[in-house]
Each structure stands twice: as C-alpha cells, then as structure tokens.
GROMACS .gro file of C-alpha atoms in nm:
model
  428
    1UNK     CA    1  -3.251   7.068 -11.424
    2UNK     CA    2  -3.197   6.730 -11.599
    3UNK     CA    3  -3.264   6.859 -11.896
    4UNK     CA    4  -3.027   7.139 -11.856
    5UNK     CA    5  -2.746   6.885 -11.769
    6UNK     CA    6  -2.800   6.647 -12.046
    7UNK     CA    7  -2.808   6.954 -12.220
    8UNK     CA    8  -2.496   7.104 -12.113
    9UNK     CA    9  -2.289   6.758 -12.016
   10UNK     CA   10  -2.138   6.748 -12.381
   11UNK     CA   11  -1.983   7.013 -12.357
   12UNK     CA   12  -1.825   6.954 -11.992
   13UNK     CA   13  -1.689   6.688 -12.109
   14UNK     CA   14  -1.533   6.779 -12.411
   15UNK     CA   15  -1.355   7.070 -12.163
   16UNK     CA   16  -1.197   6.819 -11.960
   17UNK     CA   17  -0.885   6.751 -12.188
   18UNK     CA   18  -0.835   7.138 -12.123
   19UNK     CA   19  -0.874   7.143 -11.798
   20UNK     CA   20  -0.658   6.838 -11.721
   21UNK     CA   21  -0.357   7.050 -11.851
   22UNK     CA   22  -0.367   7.243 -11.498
   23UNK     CA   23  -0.481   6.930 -11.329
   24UNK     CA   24  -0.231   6.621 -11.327
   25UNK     CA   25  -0.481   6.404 -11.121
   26UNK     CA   26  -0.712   6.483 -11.360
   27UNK     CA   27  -0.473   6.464 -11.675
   28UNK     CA   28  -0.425   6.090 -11.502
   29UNK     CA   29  -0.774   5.971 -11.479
   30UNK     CA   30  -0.827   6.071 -11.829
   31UNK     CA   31  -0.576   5.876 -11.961
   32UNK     CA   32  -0.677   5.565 -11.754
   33UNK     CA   33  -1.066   5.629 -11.885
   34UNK     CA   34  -0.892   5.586 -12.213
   35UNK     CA   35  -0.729   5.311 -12.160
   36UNK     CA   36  -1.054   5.102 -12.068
   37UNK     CA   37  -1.224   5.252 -12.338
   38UNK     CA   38  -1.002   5.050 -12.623
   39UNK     CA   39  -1.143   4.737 -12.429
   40UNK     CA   40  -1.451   4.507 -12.426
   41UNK     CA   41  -1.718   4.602 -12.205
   42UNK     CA   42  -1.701   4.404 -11.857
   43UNK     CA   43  -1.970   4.116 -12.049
   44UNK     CA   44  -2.259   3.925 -11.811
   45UNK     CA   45  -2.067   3.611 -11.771
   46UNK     CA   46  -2.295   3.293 -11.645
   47UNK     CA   47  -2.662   3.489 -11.626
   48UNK     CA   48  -2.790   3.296 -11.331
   49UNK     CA   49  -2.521   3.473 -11.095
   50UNK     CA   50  -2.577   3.790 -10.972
   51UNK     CA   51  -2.410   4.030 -11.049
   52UNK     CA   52  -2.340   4.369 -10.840
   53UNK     CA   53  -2.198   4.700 -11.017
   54UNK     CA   54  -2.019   4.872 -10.698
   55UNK     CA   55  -1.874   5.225 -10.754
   56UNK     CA   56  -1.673   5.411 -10.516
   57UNK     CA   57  -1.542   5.833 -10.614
   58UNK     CA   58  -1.212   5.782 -10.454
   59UNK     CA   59  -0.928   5.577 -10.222
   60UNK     CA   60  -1.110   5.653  -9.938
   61UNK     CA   61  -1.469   5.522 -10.037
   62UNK     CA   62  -1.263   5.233 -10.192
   63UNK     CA   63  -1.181   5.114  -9.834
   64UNK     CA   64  -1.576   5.179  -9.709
   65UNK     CA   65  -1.661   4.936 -10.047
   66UNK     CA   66  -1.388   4.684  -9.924
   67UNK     CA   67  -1.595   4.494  -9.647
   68UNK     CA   68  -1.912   4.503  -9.863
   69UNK     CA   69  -1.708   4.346 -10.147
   70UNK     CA   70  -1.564   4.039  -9.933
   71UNK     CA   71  -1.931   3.997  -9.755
   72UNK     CA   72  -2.116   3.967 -10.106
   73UNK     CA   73  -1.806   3.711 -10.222
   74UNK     CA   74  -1.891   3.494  -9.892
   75UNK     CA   75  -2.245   3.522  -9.908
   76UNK     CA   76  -2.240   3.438 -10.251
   77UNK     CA   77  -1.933   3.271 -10.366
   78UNK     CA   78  -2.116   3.294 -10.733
   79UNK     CA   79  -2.186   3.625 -10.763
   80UNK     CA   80  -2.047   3.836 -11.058
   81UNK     CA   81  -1.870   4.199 -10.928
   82UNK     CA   82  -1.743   4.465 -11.111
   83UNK     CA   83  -1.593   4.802 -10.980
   84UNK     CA   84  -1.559   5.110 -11.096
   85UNK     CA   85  -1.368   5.407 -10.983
   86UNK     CA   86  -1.373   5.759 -10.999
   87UNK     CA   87  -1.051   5.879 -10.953
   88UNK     CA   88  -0.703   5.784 -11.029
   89UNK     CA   89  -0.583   5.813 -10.693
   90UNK     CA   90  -0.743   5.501 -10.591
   91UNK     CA   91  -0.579   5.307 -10.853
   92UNK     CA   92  -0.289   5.208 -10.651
   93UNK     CA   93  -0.508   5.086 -10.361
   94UNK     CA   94  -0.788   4.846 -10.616
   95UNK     CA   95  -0.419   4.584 -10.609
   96UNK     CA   96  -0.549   4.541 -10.246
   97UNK     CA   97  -0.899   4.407 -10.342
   98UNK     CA   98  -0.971   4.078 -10.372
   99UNK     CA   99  -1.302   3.954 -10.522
  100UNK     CA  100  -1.400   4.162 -10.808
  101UNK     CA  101  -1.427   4.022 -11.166
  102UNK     CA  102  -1.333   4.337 -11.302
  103UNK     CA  103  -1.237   4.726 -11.208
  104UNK     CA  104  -1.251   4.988 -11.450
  105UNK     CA  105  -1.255   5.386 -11.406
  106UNK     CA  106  -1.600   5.515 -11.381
  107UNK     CA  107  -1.674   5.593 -11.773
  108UNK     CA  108  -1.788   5.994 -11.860
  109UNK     CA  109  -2.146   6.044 -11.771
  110UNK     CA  110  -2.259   5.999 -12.137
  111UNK     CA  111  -2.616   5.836 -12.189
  112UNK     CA  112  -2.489   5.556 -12.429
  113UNK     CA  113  -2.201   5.462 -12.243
  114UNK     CA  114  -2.336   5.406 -11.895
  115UNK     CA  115  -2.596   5.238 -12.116
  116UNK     CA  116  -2.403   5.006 -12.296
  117UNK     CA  117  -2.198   4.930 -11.986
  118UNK     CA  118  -2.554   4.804 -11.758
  119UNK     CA  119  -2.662   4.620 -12.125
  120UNK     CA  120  -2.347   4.458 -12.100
  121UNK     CA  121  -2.268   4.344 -11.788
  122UNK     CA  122  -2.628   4.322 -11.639
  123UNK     CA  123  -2.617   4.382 -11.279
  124UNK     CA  124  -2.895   4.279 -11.016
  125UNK     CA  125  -2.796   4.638 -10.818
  126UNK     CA  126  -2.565   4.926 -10.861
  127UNK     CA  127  -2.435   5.011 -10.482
  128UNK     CA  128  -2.255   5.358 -10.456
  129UNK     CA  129  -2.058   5.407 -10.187
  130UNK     CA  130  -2.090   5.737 -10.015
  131UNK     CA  131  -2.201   5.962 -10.195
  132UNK     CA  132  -2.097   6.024 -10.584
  133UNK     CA  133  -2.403   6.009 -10.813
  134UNK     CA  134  -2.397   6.038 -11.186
  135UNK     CA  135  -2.713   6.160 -11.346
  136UNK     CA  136  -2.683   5.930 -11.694
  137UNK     CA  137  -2.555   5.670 -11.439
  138UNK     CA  138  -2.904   5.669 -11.237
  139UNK     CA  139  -3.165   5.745 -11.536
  140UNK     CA  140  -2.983   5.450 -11.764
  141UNK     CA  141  -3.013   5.233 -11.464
  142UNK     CA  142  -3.363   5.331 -11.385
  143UNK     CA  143  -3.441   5.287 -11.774
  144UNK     CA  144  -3.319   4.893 -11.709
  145UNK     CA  145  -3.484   4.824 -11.435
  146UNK     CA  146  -3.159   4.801 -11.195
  147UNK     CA  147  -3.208   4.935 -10.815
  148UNK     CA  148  -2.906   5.183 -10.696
  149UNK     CA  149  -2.869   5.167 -10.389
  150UNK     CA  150  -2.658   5.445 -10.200
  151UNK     CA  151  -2.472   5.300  -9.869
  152UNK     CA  152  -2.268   5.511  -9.607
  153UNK     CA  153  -2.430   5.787  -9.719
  154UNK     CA  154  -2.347   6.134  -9.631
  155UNK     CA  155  -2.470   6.488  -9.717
  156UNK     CA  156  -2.439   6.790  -9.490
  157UNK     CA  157  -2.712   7.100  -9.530
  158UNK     CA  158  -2.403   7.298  -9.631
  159UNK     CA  159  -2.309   7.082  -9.923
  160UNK     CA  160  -2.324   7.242 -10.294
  161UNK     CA  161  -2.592   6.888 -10.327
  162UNK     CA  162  -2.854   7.105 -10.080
  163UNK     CA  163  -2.826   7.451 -10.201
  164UNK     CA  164  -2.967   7.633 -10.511
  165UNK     CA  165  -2.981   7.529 -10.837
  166UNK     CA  166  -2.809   7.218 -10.775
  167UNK     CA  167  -3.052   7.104 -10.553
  168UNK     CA  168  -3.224   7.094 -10.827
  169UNK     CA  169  -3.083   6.822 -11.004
  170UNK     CA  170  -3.066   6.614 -10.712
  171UNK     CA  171  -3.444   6.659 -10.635
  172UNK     CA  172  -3.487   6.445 -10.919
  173UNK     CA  173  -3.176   6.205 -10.869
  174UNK     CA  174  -3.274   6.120 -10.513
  175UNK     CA  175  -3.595   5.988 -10.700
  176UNK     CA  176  -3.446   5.720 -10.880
  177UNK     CA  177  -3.243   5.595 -10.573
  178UNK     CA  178  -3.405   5.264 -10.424
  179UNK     CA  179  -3.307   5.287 -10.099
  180UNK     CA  180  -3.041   5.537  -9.901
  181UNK     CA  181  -2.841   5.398  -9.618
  182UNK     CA  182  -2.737   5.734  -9.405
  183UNK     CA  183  -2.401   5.732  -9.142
  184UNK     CA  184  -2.659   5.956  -8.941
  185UNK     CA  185  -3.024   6.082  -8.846
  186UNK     CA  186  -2.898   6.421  -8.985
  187UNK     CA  187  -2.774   6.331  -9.299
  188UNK     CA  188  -3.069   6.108  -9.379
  189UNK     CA  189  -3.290   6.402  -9.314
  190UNK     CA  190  -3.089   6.608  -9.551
  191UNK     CA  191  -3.183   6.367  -9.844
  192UNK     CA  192  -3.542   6.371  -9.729
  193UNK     CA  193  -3.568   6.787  -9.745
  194UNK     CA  194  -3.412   6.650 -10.113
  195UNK     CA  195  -3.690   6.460 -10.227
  196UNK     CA  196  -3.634   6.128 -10.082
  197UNK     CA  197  -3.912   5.891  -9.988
  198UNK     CA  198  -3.915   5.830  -9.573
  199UNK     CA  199  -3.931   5.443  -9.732
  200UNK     CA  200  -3.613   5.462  -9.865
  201UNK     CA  201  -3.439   5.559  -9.593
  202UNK     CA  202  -3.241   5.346  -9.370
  203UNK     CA  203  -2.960   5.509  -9.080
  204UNK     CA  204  -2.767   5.230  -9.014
  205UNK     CA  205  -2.413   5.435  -8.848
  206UNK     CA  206  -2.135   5.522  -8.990
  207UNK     CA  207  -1.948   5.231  -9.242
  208UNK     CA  208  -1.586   5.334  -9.152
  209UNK     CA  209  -1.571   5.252  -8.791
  210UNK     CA  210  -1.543   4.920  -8.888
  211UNK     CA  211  -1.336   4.950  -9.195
  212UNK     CA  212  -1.019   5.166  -8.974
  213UNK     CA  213  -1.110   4.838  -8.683
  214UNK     CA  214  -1.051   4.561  -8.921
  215UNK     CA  215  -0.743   4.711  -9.075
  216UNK     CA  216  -0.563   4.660  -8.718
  217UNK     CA  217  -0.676   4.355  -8.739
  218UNK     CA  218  -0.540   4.278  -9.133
  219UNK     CA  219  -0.178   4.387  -8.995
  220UNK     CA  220  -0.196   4.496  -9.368
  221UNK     CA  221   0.192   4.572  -9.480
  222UNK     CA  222   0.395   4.949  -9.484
  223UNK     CA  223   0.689   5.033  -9.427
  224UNK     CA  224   0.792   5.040  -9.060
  225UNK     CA  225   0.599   4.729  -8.972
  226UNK     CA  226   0.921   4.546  -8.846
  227UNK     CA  227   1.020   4.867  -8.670
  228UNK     CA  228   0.892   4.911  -8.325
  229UNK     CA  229   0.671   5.225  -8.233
  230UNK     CA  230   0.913   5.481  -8.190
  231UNK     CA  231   0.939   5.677  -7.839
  232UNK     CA  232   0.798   6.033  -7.768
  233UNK     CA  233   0.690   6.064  -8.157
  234UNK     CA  234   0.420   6.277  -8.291
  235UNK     CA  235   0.267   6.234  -8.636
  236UNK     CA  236   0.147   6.466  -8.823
  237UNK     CA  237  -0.059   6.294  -9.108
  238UNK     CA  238  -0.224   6.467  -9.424
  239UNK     CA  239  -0.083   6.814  -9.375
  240UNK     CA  240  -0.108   7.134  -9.636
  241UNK     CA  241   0.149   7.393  -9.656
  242UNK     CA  242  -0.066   7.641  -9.468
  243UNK     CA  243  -0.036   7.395  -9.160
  244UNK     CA  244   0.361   7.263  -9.234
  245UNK     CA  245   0.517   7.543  -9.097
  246UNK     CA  246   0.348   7.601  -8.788
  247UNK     CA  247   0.404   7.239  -8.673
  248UNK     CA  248   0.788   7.303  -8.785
  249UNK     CA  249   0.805   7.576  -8.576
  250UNK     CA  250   0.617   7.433  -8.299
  251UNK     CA  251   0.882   7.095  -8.337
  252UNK     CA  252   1.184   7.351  -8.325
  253UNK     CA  253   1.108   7.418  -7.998
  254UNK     CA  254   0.944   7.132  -7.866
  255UNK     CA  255   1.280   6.921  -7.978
  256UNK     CA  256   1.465   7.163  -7.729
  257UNK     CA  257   1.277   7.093  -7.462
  258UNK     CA  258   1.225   6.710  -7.489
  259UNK     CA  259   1.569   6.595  -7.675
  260UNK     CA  260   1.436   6.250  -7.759
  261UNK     CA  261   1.136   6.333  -7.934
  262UNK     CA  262   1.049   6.290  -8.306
  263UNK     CA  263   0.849   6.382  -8.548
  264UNK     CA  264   0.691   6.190  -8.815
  265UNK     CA  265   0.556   6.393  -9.119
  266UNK     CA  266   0.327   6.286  -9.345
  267UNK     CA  267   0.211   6.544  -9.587
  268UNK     CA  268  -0.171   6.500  -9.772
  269UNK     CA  269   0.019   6.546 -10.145
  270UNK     CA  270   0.398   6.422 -10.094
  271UNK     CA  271   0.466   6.535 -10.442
  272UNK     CA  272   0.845   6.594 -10.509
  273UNK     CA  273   0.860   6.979 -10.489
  274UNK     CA  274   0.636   6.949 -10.106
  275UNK     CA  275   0.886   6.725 -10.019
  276UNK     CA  276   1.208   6.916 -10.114
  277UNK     CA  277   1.030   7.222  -9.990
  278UNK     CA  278   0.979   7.046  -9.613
  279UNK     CA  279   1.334   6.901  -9.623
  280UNK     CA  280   1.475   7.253  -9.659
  281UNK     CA  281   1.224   7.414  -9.378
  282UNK     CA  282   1.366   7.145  -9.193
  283UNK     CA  283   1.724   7.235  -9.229
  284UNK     CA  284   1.667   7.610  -9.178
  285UNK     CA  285   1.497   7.516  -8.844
  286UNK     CA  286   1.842   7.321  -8.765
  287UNK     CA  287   1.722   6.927  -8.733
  288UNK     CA  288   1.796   6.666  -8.966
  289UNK     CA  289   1.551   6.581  -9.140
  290UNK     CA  290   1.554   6.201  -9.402
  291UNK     CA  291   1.241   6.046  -9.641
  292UNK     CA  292   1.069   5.703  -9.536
  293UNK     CA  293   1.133   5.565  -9.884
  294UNK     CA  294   1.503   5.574  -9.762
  295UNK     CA  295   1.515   5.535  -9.390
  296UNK     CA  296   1.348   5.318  -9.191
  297UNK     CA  297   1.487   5.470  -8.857
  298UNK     CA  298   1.372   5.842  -8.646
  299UNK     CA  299   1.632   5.923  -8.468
  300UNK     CA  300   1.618   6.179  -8.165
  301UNK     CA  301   1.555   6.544  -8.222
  302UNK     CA  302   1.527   6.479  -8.639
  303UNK     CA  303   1.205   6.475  -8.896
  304UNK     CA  304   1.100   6.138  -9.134
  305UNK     CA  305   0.877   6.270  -9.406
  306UNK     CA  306   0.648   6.002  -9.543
  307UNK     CA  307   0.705   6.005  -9.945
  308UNK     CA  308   0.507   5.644  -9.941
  309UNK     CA  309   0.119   5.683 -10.007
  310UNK     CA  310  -0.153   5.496  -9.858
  311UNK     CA  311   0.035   5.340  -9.562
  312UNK     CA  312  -0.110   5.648  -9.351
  313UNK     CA  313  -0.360   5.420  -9.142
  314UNK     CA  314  -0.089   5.186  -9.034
  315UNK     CA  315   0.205   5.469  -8.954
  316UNK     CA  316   0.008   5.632  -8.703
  317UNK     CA  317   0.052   5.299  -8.491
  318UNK     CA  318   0.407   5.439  -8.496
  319UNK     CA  319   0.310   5.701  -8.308
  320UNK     CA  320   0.233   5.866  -7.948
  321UNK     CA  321   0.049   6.169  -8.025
  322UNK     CA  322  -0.128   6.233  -8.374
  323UNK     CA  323  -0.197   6.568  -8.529
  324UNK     CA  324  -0.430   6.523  -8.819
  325UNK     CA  325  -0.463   6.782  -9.111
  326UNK     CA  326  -0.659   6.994  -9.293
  327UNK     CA  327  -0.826   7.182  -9.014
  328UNK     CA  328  -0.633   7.506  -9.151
  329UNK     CA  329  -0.775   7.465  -9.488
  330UNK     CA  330  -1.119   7.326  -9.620
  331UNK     CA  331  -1.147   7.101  -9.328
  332UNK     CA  332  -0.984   6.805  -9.097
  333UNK     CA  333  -0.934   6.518  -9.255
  334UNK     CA  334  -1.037   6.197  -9.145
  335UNK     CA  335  -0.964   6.145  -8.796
  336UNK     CA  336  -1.079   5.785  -8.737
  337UNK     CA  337  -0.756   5.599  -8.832
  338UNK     CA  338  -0.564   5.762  -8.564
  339UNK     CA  339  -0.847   5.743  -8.278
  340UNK     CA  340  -0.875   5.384  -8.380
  341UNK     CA  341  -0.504   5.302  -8.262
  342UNK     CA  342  -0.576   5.454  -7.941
  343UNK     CA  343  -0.346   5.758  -7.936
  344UNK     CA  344  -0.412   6.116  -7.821
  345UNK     CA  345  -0.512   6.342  -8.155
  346UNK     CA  346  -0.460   6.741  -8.173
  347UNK     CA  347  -0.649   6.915  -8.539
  348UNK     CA  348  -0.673   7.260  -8.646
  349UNK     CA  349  -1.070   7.448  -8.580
  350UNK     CA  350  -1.179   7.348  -8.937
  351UNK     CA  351  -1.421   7.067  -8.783
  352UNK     CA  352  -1.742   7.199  -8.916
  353UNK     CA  353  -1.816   6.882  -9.104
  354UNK     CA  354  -1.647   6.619  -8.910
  355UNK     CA  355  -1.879   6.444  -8.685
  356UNK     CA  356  -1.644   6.252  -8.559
  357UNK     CA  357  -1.341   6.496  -8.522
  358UNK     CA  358  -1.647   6.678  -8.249
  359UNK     CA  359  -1.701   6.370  -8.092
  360UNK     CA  360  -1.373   6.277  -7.967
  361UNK     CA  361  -1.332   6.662  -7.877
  362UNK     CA  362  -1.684   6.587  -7.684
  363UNK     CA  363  -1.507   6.227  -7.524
  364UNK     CA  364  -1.195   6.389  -7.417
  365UNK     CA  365  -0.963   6.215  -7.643
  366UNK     CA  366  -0.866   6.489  -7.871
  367UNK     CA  367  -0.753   6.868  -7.833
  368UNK     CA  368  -0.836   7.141  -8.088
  369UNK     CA  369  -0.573   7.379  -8.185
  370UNK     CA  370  -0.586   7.756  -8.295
  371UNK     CA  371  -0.219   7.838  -8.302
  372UNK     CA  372   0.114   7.774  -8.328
  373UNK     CA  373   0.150   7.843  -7.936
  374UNK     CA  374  -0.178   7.620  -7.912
  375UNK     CA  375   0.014   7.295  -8.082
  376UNK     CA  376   0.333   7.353  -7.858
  377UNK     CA  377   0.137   7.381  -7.516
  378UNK     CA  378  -0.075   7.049  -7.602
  379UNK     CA  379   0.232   6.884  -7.741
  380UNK     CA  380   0.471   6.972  -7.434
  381UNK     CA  381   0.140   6.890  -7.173
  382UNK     CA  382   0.105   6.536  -7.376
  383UNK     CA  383   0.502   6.461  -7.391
  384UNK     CA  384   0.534   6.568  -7.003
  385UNK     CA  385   0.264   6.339  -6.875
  386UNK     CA  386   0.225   5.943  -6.974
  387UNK     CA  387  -0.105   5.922  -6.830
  388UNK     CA  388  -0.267   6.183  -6.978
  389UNK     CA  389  -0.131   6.045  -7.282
  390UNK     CA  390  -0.303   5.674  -7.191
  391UNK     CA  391  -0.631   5.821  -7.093
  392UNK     CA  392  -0.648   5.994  -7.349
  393UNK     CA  393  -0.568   5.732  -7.613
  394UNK     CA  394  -0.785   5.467  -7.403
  395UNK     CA  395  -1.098   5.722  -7.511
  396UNK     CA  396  -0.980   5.744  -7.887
  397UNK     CA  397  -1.043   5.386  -7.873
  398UNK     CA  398  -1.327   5.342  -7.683
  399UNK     CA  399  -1.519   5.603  -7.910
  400UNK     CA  400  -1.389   5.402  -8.235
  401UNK     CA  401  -1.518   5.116  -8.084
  402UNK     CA  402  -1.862   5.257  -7.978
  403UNK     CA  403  -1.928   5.340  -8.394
  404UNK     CA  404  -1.837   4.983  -8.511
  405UNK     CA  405  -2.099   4.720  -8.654
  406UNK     CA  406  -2.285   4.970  -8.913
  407UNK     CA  407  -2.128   4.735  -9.217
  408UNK     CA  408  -2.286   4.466  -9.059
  409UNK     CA  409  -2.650   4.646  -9.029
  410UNK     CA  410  -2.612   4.777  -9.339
  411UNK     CA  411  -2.546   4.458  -9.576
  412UNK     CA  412  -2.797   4.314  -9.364
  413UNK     CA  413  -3.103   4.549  -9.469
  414UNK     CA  414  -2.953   4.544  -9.832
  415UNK     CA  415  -2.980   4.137  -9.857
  416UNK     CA  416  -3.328   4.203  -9.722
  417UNK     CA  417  -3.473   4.414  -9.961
  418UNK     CA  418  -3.262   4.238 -10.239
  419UNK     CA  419  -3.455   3.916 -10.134
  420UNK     CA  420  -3.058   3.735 -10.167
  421UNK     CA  421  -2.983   3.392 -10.020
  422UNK     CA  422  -2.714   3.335  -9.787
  423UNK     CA  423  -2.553   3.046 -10.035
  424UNK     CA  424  -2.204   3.010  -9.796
  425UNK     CA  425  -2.434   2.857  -9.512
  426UNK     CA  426  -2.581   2.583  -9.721
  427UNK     CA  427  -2.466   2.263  -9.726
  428UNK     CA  428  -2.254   2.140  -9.977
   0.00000   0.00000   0.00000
C-alpha cells in the first residue's frame, strides 16, 4: 500500500489546484503552502539545542499542542521549536502561541520536501498531535533517524484509518511510530489491531480536559468579556443549517413563554451568506435579531449571531444553558468547552463518536435531543427551574474536572523515553 501511495501521491497533488476551486478553505491553504515555499527552510540554529518538530491538522489540535509547547519552553528554555499546520483555519489562532521559533503550513507529502525540511532543521522528535499522519512525513523521518511520537491520540474502529484498504497503509505507518500516547484503552487497542507494538503504547487520558480547564484560567480575551453573563440565555455554538431552524423554531416559542430570555447563536461556518440567511429566519420568526461584531448587548426576546471566530470557548461563559452542534449532521462537536464552564448542555443523537458527549449524558449533566419538540421541552424544564439548572451545571464541571491531568502524564512519559533534562530546575 506504500508503494501504491508514493505511486499515486503525484498525482493527488497536482489535483489539488482543481479541487481548491470548489473548496475556499482549501483554495486558502494552498496559497499559504505557497507562500512558505518562496522561503528558506526553518535552518538548525545552535546544534546543541534540541529541537522538536510539533505538527497539529487543525485549530482544534492547535490548542491540544498549546500546553505541550509552553512545557517543552520551561523545561528547556533552549530548545529549538518549529510548528507546522495543516490547515488554514488555524492560522488565525498560531498569533496566540508563544514559544515557537517558527510556524509554517504542513508542506505536500512529497518525499524531498519533508526531506529537506528534517535535513534542515534537524529535530530530536517529531510530536503529532492527535492524529494526522503523513506517509513521506514518517518514512523521511524514519530514514533520519528522528522518533515521531503521536500524543492525544485517537482512532475509533469505525474510522476510514481501520477499515479496508486503508488499513493498509496504516499497518505499515503505525510501524514507524515510536511510541503512541492514546486518550483511551479503546483507542489504543484500535492502533494495536493496526500493527502497533504493545511497547509503544502508552493511555495516558484524554489531553483536552486540561487544555478547555486552563483556558478559564487564561481569562484569554473575546468579545463580551466586560459584559456580564447575560440572564436566561441559551447558546447554541457550532450549528449547521440542518440544526438552525429547528432551534429558531424552538426559540419562537420558547421567547413567548419566558419574555426575558435570549438566545446566543453561534453558527460552525459564520460565512456571510449563513449569516444573512439566519438574520432573515430570524425576522420571519418575528424577533430582532443583531451580529456580535456590532453589538455587544442581548436584549430580551431578540437573537446575537456570533460572526467572530474562535472566541467560542469563552462565549459559552455567557451563557445558562448550551446546545452544542453537529449532532444532526456527521456528529456533535466538541462538548468539553461548555461542560467545562459548568452549564447544563442539550446535543442532537449524533454522539456515536463522542466519548465525552456519552459521559455527561451518563453523569446527568447533559440532555440528548431528537426533535424540535425535544429542544423546547428541555429548554422550558431548564429555564423554569434554577436548580436543575445548578445541578446540572455543578456535574458538567465535576466530569471536566475528573478528565484533567493527562497533559501532565503524558509529557511526563515523553521526557522519559526522550532521556531530556529538566534544565528550568537547575540552578543558575
């Protein structure tokens, strides 16, 4: 199967430039990969620090990579980092990192470039966060000598990874991994049935716990953070269109029946046409409806659409109840952030893959919801009673809580079997 990809991986590539003309992300990240191209490779620097390639896919394994990033820059103040990225979306968010030498968009999977790129800039490990593994990426490395290490792993039996052919491939990619840190028991069996060594493997809990935990703590900035939480509001965060209008029409009536509540809208791809398309639905339902970018106040009975990305984490401390989406489409979205600020949480039945979306149903701190009529009951039962609403909350928390200190374990076993120092606790 490696064969067949290094076969075949020329021309996938040179297809991209057509398929980014239905794809603007896509389009995007192109562009950016050209960009970087026109520059010097990231270069070794001073050869007795070590230096750590980290690569996360996306925004959201960008946050997982953040803690790992500051704890290698304390540990050792020396050491050389450079980041890559896989997608343009979390280009906006890499502004927020401190610590890396450079970042740079994850080059195509082309032998000689992920070659010349290790030649260059020499690392002592490549850590992936998550999950996204590049085939030239892992046999270049393994050519050099440098470990990869994958960390908050994931993969689910019902991933394309696990099932035929591409199994295949990863059979042999799993190979060249040095060591796997899996969230779970399950997924790290999962990469065993795929070929990886019961040495390798290391279950250390799931890395975002502590990543949603410390960003409370951070008090990081958005856009209502000098407004107080607002009264009797529900959030719905990273909704589709498939999901928009049955929480409209569940908020029509809802709004009747308790005149001061609000809701707070936050769809997963506030593009300009979602958002004109919500303000309308919003107006044919009869409440008023405004955009965060240009209000900072929810009045009574009305709708705020969020048009600012990556400020969802911090909005839902805005909020009383959360509704979190994606559970009408491919599947709920990540339900941590909310749980974390110790609110009530309502999702649609996609929850197949969400672990943790199960466990709060399982801890009595979320509801599941099938229906339009569904969202309204569990919305007028939450707004009706303030103690259901606490309790429920208090158990969002707890559970958050209960998954913390994986980071910890997991940077732990990786200075181990890196044989690193701890340099910031010797003495100057």
């Amino acid at each position: 199967m490696i064969f067949l990809y290094r076969l075949l991986s020329p021309l996938l590539l040179s297809l991209l430039p057509l398929l980014a003309l239905f794809s603007p992300k896509l389009a995007a990240t192109l562009r950016w990969r050209r960009e970087f191209s026109s520059r010097p490779l990231p270069s070794v620097g001073n050869p007795e620090s070590p230096g750590f390639w980290i690569h996360a896919a996306s925004a959201g394994e960008l946050e997982q990579a953040r803690p790992l990033i500051e704890d290698i820059r304390r540990r050792l103040p020396s050491a050389r980092i450079l980041l890559s990225l896989g997608s343009i979306s979390a280009r906006p968010a890499k502004d927020q990192v401190e610590g890396c030498n450079h970042v740079i968009p994850l080059p195509a999977d082309r032998p000689g470039r992920m070659r010349s790129l290790i030649q260059s800039f020499r690392p002592r490990a490549i850590l992936i966060v998550k999950w996204d593994l590049w085939p030239h990426m892992l046999l270049e490395s393994h050519r050099a000598g440098v470990p990869v290490f994958l960390l908050g792993a994931v993969l689910s039996p019902r991933s394309g990874r696990a099932r035929w052919p591409t199994r295949l491939l990863y059979l042999r990619l799993h190979n060249l991994l040095e060591w796997v840190d899996a969230v779970s028991e399950e997924d790290g069996q999962v990469f065993l049935d795929l070929g990886l060594p019961p040495s390798r493997l290391y279950v250390s809990g799931d890395p975002r716990f502590d990543r949603v935990l410390s960003r409370i703590q951070e008090r990081l900035p958005h856009a209502l953070m000098d407004v107080p939480p607002f009264e009797q509001c529900l959030l719905a965060g990273s909704t589709w269109p498939v999901e928009e209008n049955l929480i409209l029409d569940a908020y029509a009536a809802i709004s009747r029946e308790f005149p001061s509540s609000r809701l707070f809208l936050v769809p997963h791809e506030p593009t300009e046409s979602a958002l004109q398309r919500l303000e309308e639905a919003a107006r044919e339902r009869g409440f008023p409806v405004s955009r965060l970018s240009r209000s900072t106040g929810l009045e009574a009975g009305a709708l705020l659409l969020g048009d600012v990305k990556g400020q969802l984490s911090e909005l839902y401390s805005q909020a009383e109840i959360a509704y979190v989406g994606g559970g009408f489409t491919s599947g709920v979205h990540s339900v941590l952030e909310a749980a974390a600020q110790g609110i009530p949480l309502l999702f649609g039945p996609g929850i197949d893959r969400a672990v943790e979306a199960r466990g709060l149903l399982e801890a009595g701190a979320a509801y599941m919801v099938c229906s339009g009529e569904d969202l309204k009951s569990h919305w007028r039962e939450l707004l009706g009673n303030r103690p259901l609403r606490n309790s429920m909350g208090n158990r969002a928390r707890r559970f958050t809580e209960a998954g913390s200190g994986a980071s910890q374990r997991s940077l732990e076993h990786l200075y181990h079997r890196l044989n690193l120092p701890d340099k910031s606790r010797e003495k100057v």
